[in-house]
Short mmCIF file of N, CA and C in Angstrom, two decimals:
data_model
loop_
_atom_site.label_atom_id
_atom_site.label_comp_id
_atom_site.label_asym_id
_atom_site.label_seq_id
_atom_site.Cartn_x
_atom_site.Cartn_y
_atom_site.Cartn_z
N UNK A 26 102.92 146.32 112.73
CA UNK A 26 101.76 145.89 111.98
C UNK A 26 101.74 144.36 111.94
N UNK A 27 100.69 143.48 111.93
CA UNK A 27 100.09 142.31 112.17
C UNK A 27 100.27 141.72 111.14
N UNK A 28 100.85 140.60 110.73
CA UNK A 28 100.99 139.94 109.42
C UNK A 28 99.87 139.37 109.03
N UNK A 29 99.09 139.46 108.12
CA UNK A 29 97.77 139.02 107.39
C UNK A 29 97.29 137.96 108.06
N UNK A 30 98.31 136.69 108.30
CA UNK A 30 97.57 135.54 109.10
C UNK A 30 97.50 135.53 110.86
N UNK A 31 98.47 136.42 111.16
CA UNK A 31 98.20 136.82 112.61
C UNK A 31 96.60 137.47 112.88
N UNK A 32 96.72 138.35 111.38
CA UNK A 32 95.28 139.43 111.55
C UNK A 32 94.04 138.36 111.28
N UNK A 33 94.07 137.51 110.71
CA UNK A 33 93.22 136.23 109.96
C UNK A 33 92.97 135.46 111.25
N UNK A 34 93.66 135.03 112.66
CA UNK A 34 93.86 133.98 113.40
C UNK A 34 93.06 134.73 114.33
N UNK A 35 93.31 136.02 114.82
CA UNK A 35 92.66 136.49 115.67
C UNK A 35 91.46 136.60 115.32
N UNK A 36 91.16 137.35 113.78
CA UNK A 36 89.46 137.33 114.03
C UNK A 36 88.81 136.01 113.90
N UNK A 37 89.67 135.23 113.42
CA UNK A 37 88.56 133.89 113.33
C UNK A 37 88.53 133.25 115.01
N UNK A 38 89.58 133.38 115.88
CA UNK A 38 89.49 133.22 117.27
C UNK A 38 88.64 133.93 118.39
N UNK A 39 88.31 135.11 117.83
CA UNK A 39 87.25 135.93 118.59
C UNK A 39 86.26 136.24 118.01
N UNK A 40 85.89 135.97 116.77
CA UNK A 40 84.26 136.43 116.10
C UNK A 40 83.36 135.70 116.71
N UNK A 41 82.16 136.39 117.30
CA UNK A 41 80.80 136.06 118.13
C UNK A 41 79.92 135.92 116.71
N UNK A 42 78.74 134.73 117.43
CA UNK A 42 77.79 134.75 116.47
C UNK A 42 77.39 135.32 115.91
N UNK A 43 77.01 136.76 116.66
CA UNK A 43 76.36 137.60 116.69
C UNK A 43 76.95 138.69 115.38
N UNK A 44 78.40 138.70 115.19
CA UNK A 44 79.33 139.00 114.34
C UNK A 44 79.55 138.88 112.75
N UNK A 45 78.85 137.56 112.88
CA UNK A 45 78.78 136.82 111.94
C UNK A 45 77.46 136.97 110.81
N UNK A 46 78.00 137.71 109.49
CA UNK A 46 76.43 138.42 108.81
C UNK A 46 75.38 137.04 108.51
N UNK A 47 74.34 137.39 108.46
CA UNK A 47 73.24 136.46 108.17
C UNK A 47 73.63 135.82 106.89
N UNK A 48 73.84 136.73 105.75
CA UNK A 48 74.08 135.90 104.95
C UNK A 48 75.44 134.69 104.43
N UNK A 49 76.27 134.65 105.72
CA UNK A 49 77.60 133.75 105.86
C UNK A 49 76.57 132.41 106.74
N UNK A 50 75.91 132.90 107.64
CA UNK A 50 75.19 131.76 108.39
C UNK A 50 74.17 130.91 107.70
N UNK A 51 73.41 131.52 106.45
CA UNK A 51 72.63 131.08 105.87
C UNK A 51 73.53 130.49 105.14
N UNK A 52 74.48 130.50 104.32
CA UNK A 52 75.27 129.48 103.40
C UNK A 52 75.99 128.74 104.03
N UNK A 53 76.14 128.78 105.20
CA UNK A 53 76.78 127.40 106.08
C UNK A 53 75.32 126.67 106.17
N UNK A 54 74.58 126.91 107.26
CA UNK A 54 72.95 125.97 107.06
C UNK A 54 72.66 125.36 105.68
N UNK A 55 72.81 126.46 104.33
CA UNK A 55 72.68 125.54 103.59
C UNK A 55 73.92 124.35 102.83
N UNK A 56 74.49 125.17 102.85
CA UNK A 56 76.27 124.06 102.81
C UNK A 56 75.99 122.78 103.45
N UNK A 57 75.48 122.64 105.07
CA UNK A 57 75.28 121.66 105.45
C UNK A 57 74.43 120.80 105.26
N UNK A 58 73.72 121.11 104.96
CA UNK A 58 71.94 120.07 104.54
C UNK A 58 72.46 119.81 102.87
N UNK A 59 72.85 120.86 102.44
CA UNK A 59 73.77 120.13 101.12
C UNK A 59 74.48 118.77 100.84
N UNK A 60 75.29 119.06 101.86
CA UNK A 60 76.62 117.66 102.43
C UNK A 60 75.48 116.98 102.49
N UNK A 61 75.01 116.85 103.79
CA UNK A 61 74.56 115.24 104.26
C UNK A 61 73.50 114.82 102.95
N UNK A 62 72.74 115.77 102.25
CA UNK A 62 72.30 115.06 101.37
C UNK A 62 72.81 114.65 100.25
N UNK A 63 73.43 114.93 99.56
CA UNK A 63 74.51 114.41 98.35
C UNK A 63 75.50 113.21 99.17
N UNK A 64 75.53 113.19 100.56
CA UNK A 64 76.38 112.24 101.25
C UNK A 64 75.49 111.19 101.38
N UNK A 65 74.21 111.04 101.28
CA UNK A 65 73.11 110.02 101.59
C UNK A 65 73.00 109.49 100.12
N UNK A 66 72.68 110.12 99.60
CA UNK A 66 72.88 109.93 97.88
C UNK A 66 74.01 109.31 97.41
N UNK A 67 75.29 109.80 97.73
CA UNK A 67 76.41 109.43 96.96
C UNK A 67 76.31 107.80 97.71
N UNK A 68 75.65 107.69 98.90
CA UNK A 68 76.00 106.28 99.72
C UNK A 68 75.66 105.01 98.55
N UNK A 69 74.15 105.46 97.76
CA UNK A 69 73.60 104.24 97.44
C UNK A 69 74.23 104.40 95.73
N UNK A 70 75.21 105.52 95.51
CA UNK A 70 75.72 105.61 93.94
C UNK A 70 76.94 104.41 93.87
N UNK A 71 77.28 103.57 92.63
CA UNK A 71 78.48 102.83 92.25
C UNK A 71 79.46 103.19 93.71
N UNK A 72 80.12 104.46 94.09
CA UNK A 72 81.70 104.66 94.18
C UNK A 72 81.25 104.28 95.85
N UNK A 73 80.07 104.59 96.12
CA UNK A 73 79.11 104.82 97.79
C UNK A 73 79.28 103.44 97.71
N UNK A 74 78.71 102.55 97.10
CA UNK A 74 78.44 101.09 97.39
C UNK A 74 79.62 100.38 97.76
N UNK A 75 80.79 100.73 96.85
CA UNK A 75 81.89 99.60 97.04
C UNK A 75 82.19 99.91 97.94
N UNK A 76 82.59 101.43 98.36
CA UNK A 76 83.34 101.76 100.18
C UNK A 76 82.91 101.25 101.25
N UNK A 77 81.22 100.86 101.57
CA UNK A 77 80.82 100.91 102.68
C UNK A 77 80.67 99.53 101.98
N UNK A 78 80.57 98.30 101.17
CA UNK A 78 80.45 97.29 100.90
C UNK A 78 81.96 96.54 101.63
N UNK A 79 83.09 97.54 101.62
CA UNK A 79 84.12 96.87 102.04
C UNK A 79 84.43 96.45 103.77
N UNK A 80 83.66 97.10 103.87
CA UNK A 80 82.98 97.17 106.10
C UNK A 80 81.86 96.14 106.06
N UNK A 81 81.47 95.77 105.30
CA UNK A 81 80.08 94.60 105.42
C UNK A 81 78.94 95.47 105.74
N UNK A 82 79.00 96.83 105.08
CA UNK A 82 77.48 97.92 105.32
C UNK A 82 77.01 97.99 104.15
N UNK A 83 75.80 97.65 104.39
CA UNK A 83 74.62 97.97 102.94
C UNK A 83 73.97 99.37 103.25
N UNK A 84 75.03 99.63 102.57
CA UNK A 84 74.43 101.20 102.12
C UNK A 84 72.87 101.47 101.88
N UNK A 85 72.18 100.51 101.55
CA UNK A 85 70.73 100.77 101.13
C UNK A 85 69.93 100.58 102.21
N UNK A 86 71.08 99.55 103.04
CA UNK A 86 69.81 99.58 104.18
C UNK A 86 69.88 100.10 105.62
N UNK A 87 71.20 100.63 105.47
CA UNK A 87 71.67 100.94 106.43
C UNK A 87 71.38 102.76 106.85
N UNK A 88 71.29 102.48 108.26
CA UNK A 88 70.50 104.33 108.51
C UNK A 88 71.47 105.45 108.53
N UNK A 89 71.00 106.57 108.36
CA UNK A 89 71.53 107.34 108.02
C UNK A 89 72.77 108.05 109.13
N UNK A 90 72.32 107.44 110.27
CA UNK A 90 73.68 108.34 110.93
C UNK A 90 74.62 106.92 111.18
N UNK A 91 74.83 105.77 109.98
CA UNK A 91 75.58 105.03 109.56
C UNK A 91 76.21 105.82 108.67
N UNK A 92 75.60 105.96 107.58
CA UNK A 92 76.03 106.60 106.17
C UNK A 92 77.07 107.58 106.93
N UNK A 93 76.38 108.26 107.53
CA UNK A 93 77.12 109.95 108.36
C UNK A 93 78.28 109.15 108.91
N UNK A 94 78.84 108.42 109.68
CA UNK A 94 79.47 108.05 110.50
C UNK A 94 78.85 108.35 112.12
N UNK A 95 77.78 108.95 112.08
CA UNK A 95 77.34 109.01 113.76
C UNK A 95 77.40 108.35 114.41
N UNK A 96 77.80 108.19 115.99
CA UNK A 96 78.18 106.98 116.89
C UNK A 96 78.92 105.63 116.34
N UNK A 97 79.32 105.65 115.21
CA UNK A 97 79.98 104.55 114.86
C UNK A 97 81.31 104.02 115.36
N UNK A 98 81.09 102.95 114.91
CA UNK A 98 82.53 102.01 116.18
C UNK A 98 84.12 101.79 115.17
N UNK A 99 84.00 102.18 113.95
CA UNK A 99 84.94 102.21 112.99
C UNK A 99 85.78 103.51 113.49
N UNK A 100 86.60 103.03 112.68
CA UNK A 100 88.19 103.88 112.85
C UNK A 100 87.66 105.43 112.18
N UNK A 101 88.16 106.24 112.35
CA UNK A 101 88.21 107.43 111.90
C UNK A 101 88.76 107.20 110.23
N UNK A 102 89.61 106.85 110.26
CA UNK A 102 89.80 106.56 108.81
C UNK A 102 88.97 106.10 108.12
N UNK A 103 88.65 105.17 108.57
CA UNK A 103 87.35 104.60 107.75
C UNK A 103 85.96 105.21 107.38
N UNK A 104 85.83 106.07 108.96
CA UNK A 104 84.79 106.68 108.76
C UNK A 104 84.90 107.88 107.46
N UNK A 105 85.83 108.48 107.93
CA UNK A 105 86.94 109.49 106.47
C UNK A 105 86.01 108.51 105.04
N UNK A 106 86.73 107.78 105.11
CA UNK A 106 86.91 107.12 103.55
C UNK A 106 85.39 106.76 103.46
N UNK A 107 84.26 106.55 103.84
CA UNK A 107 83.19 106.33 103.92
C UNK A 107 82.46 107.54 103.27
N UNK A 108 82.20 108.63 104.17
CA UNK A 108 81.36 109.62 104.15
C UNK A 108 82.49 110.51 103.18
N UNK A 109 83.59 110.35 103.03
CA UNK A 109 84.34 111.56 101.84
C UNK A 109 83.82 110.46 100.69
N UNK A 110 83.82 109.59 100.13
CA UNK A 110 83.78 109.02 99.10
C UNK A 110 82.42 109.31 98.55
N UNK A 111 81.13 108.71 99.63
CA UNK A 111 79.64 109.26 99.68
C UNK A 111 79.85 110.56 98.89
N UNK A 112 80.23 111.71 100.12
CA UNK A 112 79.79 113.22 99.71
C UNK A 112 80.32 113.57 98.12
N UNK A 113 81.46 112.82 97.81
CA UNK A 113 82.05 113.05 96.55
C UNK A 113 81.34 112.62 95.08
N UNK A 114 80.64 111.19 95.64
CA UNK A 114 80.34 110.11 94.23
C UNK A 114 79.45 110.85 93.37
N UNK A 115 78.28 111.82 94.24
CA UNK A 115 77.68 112.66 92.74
C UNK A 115 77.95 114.02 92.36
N UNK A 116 79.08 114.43 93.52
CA UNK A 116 79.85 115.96 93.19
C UNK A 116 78.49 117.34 92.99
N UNK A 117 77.48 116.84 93.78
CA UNK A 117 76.80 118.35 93.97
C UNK A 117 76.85 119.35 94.76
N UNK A 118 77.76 118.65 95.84
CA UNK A 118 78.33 119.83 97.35
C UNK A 118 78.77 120.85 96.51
N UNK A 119 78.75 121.83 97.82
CA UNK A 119 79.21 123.40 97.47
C UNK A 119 80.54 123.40 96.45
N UNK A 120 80.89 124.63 96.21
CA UNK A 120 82.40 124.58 96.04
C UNK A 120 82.54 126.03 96.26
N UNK A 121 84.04 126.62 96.69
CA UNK A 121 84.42 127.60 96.86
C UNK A 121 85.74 127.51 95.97
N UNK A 122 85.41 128.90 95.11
CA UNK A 122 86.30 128.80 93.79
C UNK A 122 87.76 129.60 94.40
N UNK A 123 87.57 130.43 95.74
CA UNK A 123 88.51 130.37 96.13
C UNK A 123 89.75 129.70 96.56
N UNK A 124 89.45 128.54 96.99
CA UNK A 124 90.00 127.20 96.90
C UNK A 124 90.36 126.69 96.16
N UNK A 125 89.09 126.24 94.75
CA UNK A 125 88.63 125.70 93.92
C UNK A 125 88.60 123.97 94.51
N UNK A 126 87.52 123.80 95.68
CA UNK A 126 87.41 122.72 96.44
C UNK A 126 85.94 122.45 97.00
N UNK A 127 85.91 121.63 97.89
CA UNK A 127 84.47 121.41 98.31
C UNK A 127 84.59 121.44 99.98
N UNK A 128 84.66 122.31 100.44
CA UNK A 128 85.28 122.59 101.59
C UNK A 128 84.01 122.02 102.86
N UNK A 129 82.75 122.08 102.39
CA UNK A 129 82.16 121.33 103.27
C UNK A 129 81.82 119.47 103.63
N UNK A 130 82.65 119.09 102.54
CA UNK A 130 82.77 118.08 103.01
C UNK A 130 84.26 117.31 103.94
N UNK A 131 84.78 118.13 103.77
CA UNK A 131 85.92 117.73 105.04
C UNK A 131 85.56 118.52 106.07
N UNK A 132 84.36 119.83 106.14
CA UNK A 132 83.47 120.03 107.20
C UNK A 132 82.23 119.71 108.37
N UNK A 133 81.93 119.15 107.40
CA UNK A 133 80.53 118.67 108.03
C UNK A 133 80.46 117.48 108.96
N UNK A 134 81.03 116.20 107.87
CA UNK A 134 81.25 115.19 109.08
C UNK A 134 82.10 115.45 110.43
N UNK A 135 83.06 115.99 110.38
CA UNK A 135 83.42 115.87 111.82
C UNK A 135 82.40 116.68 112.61
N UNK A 136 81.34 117.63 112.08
CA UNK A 136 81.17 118.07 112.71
C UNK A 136 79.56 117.43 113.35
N UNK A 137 79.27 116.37 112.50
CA UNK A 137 78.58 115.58 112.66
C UNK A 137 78.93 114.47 113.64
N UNK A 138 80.20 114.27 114.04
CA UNK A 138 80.70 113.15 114.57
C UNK A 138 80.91 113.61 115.98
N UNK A 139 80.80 115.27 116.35
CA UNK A 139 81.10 116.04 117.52
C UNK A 139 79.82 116.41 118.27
N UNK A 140 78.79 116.07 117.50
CA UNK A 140 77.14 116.40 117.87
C UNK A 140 77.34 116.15 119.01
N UNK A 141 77.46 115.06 119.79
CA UNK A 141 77.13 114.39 121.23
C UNK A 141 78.11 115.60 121.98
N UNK A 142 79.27 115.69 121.77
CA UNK A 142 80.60 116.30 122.42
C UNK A 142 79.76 117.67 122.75
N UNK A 143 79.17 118.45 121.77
CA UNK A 143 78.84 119.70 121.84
C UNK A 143 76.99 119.84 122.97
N UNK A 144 76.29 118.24 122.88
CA UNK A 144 75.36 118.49 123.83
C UNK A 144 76.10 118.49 125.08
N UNK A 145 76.90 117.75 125.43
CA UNK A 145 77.33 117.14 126.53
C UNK A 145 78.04 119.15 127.12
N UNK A 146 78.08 120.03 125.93
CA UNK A 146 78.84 121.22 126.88
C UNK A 146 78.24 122.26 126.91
N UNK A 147 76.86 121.66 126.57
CA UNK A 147 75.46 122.79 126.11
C UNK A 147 75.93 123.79 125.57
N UNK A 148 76.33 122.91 124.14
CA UNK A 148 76.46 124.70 123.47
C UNK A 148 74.92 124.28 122.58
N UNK A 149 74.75 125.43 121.87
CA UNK A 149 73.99 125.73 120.82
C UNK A 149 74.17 125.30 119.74
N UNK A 150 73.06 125.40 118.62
CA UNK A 150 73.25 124.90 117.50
C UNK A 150 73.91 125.97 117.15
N UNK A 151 73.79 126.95 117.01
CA UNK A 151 73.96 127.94 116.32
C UNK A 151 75.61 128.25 116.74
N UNK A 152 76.50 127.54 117.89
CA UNK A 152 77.80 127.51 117.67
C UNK A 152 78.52 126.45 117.22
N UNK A 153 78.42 126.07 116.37
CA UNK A 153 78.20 124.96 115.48
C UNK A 153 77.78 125.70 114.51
N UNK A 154 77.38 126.47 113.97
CA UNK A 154 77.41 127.39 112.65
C UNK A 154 78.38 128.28 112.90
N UNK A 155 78.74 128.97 113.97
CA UNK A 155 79.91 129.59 114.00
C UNK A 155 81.22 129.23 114.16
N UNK A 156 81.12 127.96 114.38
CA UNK A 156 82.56 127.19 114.23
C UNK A 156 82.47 126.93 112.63
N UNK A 157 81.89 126.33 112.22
CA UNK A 157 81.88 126.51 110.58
C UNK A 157 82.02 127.13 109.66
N UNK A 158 81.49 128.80 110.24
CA UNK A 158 81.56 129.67 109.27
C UNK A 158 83.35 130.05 110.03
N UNK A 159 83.86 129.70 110.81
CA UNK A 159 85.25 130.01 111.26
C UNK A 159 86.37 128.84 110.36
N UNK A 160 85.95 127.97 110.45
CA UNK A 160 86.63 126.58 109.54
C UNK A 160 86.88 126.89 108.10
N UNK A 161 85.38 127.33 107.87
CA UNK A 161 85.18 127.75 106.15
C UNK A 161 86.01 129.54 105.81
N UNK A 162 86.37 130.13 106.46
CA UNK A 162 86.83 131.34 106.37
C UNK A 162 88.80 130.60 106.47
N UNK A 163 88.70 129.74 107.46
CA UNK A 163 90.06 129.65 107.53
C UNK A 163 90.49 129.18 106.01
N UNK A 164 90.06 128.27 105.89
CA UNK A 164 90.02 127.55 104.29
C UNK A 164 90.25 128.03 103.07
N UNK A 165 88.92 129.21 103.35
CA UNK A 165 88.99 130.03 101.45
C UNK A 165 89.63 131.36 101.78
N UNK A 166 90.32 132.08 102.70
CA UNK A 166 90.62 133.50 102.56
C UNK A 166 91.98 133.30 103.12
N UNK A 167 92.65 134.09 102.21
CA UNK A 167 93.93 134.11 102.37
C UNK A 167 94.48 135.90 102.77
N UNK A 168 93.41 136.41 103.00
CA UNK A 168 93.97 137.92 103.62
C UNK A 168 93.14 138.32 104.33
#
Protein backbone atom coordinates (compact mmCIF):
# COMPACT_ATOMS: atom_id res chain seq x y z
CA UNK A 1 0.00 0.00 0.00
CA UNK A 2 1.13 3.63 -1.12
CA UNK A 3 1.99 5.99 1.65
CA UNK A 4 -0.48 9.02 1.60
CA UNK A 5 2.22 11.32 0.01
CA UNK A 6 3.37 8.80 -2.59
CA UNK A 7 -0.63 8.55 -3.25
CA UNK A 8 -0.76 12.66 -3.07
CA UNK A 9 2.49 12.98 -5.64
CA UNK A 10 1.13 10.81 -8.17
CA UNK A 11 -2.22 12.30 -8.52
CA UNK A 12 -1.05 15.73 -8.46
CA UNK A 13 1.66 14.46 -11.27
CA UNK A 14 -0.92 12.99 -13.57
CA UNK A 15 -4.30 14.93 -13.10
CA UNK A 16 -5.53 16.28 -16.68
CA UNK A 17 -7.48 19.40 -16.93
CA UNK A 18 -10.07 17.77 -17.86
CA UNK A 19 -9.93 15.96 -14.26
CA UNK A 20 -9.99 18.78 -12.57
CA UNK A 21 -13.88 19.74 -11.20
CA UNK A 22 -15.11 23.11 -12.42
CA UNK A 23 -15.58 24.23 -9.26
CA UNK A 24 -11.51 23.87 -8.14
CA UNK A 25 -10.86 25.81 -11.60
CA UNK A 26 -13.24 28.48 -10.88
CA UNK A 27 -11.55 29.26 -7.40
CA UNK A 28 -8.14 29.26 -8.86
CA UNK A 29 -9.43 31.99 -11.78
CA UNK A 30 -10.83 33.64 -9.02
CA UNK A 31 -7.86 33.28 -6.43
CA UNK A 32 -5.94 34.80 -9.22
CA UNK A 33 -7.62 38.04 -10.29
CA UNK A 34 -7.88 38.23 -6.43
CA UNK A 35 -3.91 38.33 -6.01
CA UNK A 36 -3.06 40.67 -8.69
CA UNK A 37 -5.70 42.92 -7.50
CA UNK A 38 -5.10 43.35 -3.77
CA UNK A 39 -1.30 43.16 -5.22
CA UNK A 40 -2.01 46.46 -7.31
CA UNK A 41 -3.69 47.89 -4.32
CA UNK A 42 -1.40 46.83 -1.64
CA UNK A 43 1.40 48.62 -4.22
CA UNK A 44 0.05 52.21 -3.64
CA UNK A 45 -0.85 51.24 0.47
CA UNK A 46 1.98 52.64 3.35
CA UNK A 47 3.86 48.91 3.51
CA UNK A 48 3.56 48.87 -0.93
CA UNK A 49 5.19 52.30 -1.01
CA UNK A 50 8.26 51.88 1.14
CA UNK A 51 9.27 48.37 -0.68
CA UNK A 52 9.15 49.47 -4.16
CA UNK A 53 10.34 53.14 -2.91
CA UNK A 54 13.54 51.25 -1.88
CA UNK A 55 14.33 50.22 -5.90
CA UNK A 56 13.63 53.94 -6.95
CA UNK A 57 9.84 52.64 -8.23
CA UNK A 58 6.87 54.84 -7.78
CA UNK A 59 4.44 52.63 -7.15
CA UNK A 60 1.79 55.17 -8.34
CA UNK A 61 3.19 55.56 -11.41
CA UNK A 62 4.57 52.78 -12.28
CA UNK A 63 2.62 49.96 -14.61
CA UNK A 64 1.28 47.22 -13.60
CA UNK A 65 3.37 44.36 -14.86
CA UNK A 66 6.07 46.50 -12.73
CA UNK A 67 3.97 46.16 -9.61
CA UNK A 68 3.61 42.21 -10.82
CA UNK A 69 7.26 41.82 -11.37
CA UNK A 70 6.63 41.04 -15.24
CA UNK A 71 9.76 41.17 -17.45
CA UNK A 72 11.57 42.88 -14.80
CA UNK A 73 15.39 43.18 -14.55
CA UNK A 74 15.53 42.89 -10.56
CA UNK A 75 16.64 39.97 -8.65
CA UNK A 76 14.11 37.46 -7.80
CA UNK A 77 14.39 38.39 -4.36
CA UNK A 78 13.48 41.55 -4.82
CA UNK A 79 10.93 40.83 -7.03
CA UNK A 80 9.70 38.29 -3.90
CA UNK A 81 9.86 41.17 -1.50
CA UNK A 82 8.00 43.55 -3.84
CA UNK A 83 4.88 41.77 -4.98
CA UNK A 84 4.72 39.51 -1.40
CA UNK A 85 4.72 42.73 0.57
CA UNK A 86 2.04 44.43 -2.17
CA UNK A 87 -0.25 41.19 -2.06
CA UNK A 88 0.03 41.26 1.81
CA UNK A 89 -0.34 45.23 2.80
CA UNK A 90 -4.30 45.05 2.64
CA UNK A 91 -4.64 41.17 3.48
CA UNK A 92 -7.81 40.54 1.20
CA UNK A 93 -6.23 37.46 -0.79
CA UNK A 94 -7.75 34.13 -0.37
CA UNK A 95 -6.92 32.07 2.59
CA UNK A 96 -7.04 28.37 3.04
CA UNK A 97 -7.81 27.51 6.64
CA UNK A 98 -6.28 24.36 5.90
CA UNK A 99 -3.03 25.88 6.02
CA UNK A 100 -4.32 28.76 7.76
CA UNK A 101 -2.25 30.90 4.94
CA UNK A 102 -2.64 32.79 1.76
CA UNK A 103 -1.41 30.34 -0.54
CA UNK A 104 -2.04 32.34 -3.66
CA UNK A 105 0.22 34.71 -3.16
CA UNK A 106 3.41 32.72 -3.15
CA UNK A 107 1.30 31.39 -6.27
CA UNK A 108 0.50 33.67 -8.57
CA UNK A 109 3.53 35.72 -9.11
CA UNK A 110 5.75 33.17 -10.22
CA UNK A 111 3.28 32.25 -12.16
CA UNK A 112 3.02 35.54 -13.56
CA UNK A 113 6.73 35.77 -14.04
CA UNK A 114 6.51 32.28 -16.26
CA UNK A 115 3.78 33.86 -18.71
CA UNK A 116 6.42 34.33 -21.56
CA UNK A 117 8.10 30.67 -20.65
CA UNK A 118 4.61 29.04 -21.07
CA UNK A 119 3.86 31.08 -24.65
CA UNK A 120 7.15 30.26 -25.87
CA UNK A 121 5.84 26.13 -25.28
CA UNK A 122 2.28 26.84 -26.45
CA UNK A 123 0.69 25.71 -23.67
CA UNK A 124 -2.73 27.02 -22.78
CA UNK A 125 -4.14 29.17 -20.39
CA UNK A 126 -6.00 26.79 -18.98
CA UNK A 127 -2.58 24.75 -18.04
CA UNK A 128 -1.70 27.31 -16.01
CA UNK A 129 -4.91 26.74 -14.03
CA UNK A 130 -3.98 23.28 -13.79
CA UNK A 131 -0.65 23.78 -12.56
CA UNK A 132 -2.25 25.89 -9.88
CA UNK A 133 -4.94 23.98 -8.91
CA UNK A 134 -1.81 21.18 -8.57
CA UNK A 135 0.46 23.80 -6.42
CA UNK A 136 -2.67 24.74 -4.36
CA UNK A 137 -3.63 20.98 -3.59
CA UNK A 138 0.06 20.31 -2.84
CA UNK A 139 -0.08 23.09 -0.16
CA UNK A 140 -3.48 22.59 1.69
CA UNK A 141 -4.01 18.64 1.69
CA UNK A 142 -2.23 16.55 3.66
CA UNK A 143 -3.98 13.08 2.68
Amino acid sequence: MASPEATLSDFIATVTYEEVPERARETVRRAFLDTVGVTLAGALDDAGTTVFDMDDIDSSTASASTILGIGSARSPSDRALHTGTASHALDYDDLAWAMDGHPSVTLVPPTTRTRRGIRRQRRRPRDSVRCRVRDRMRTCRAD
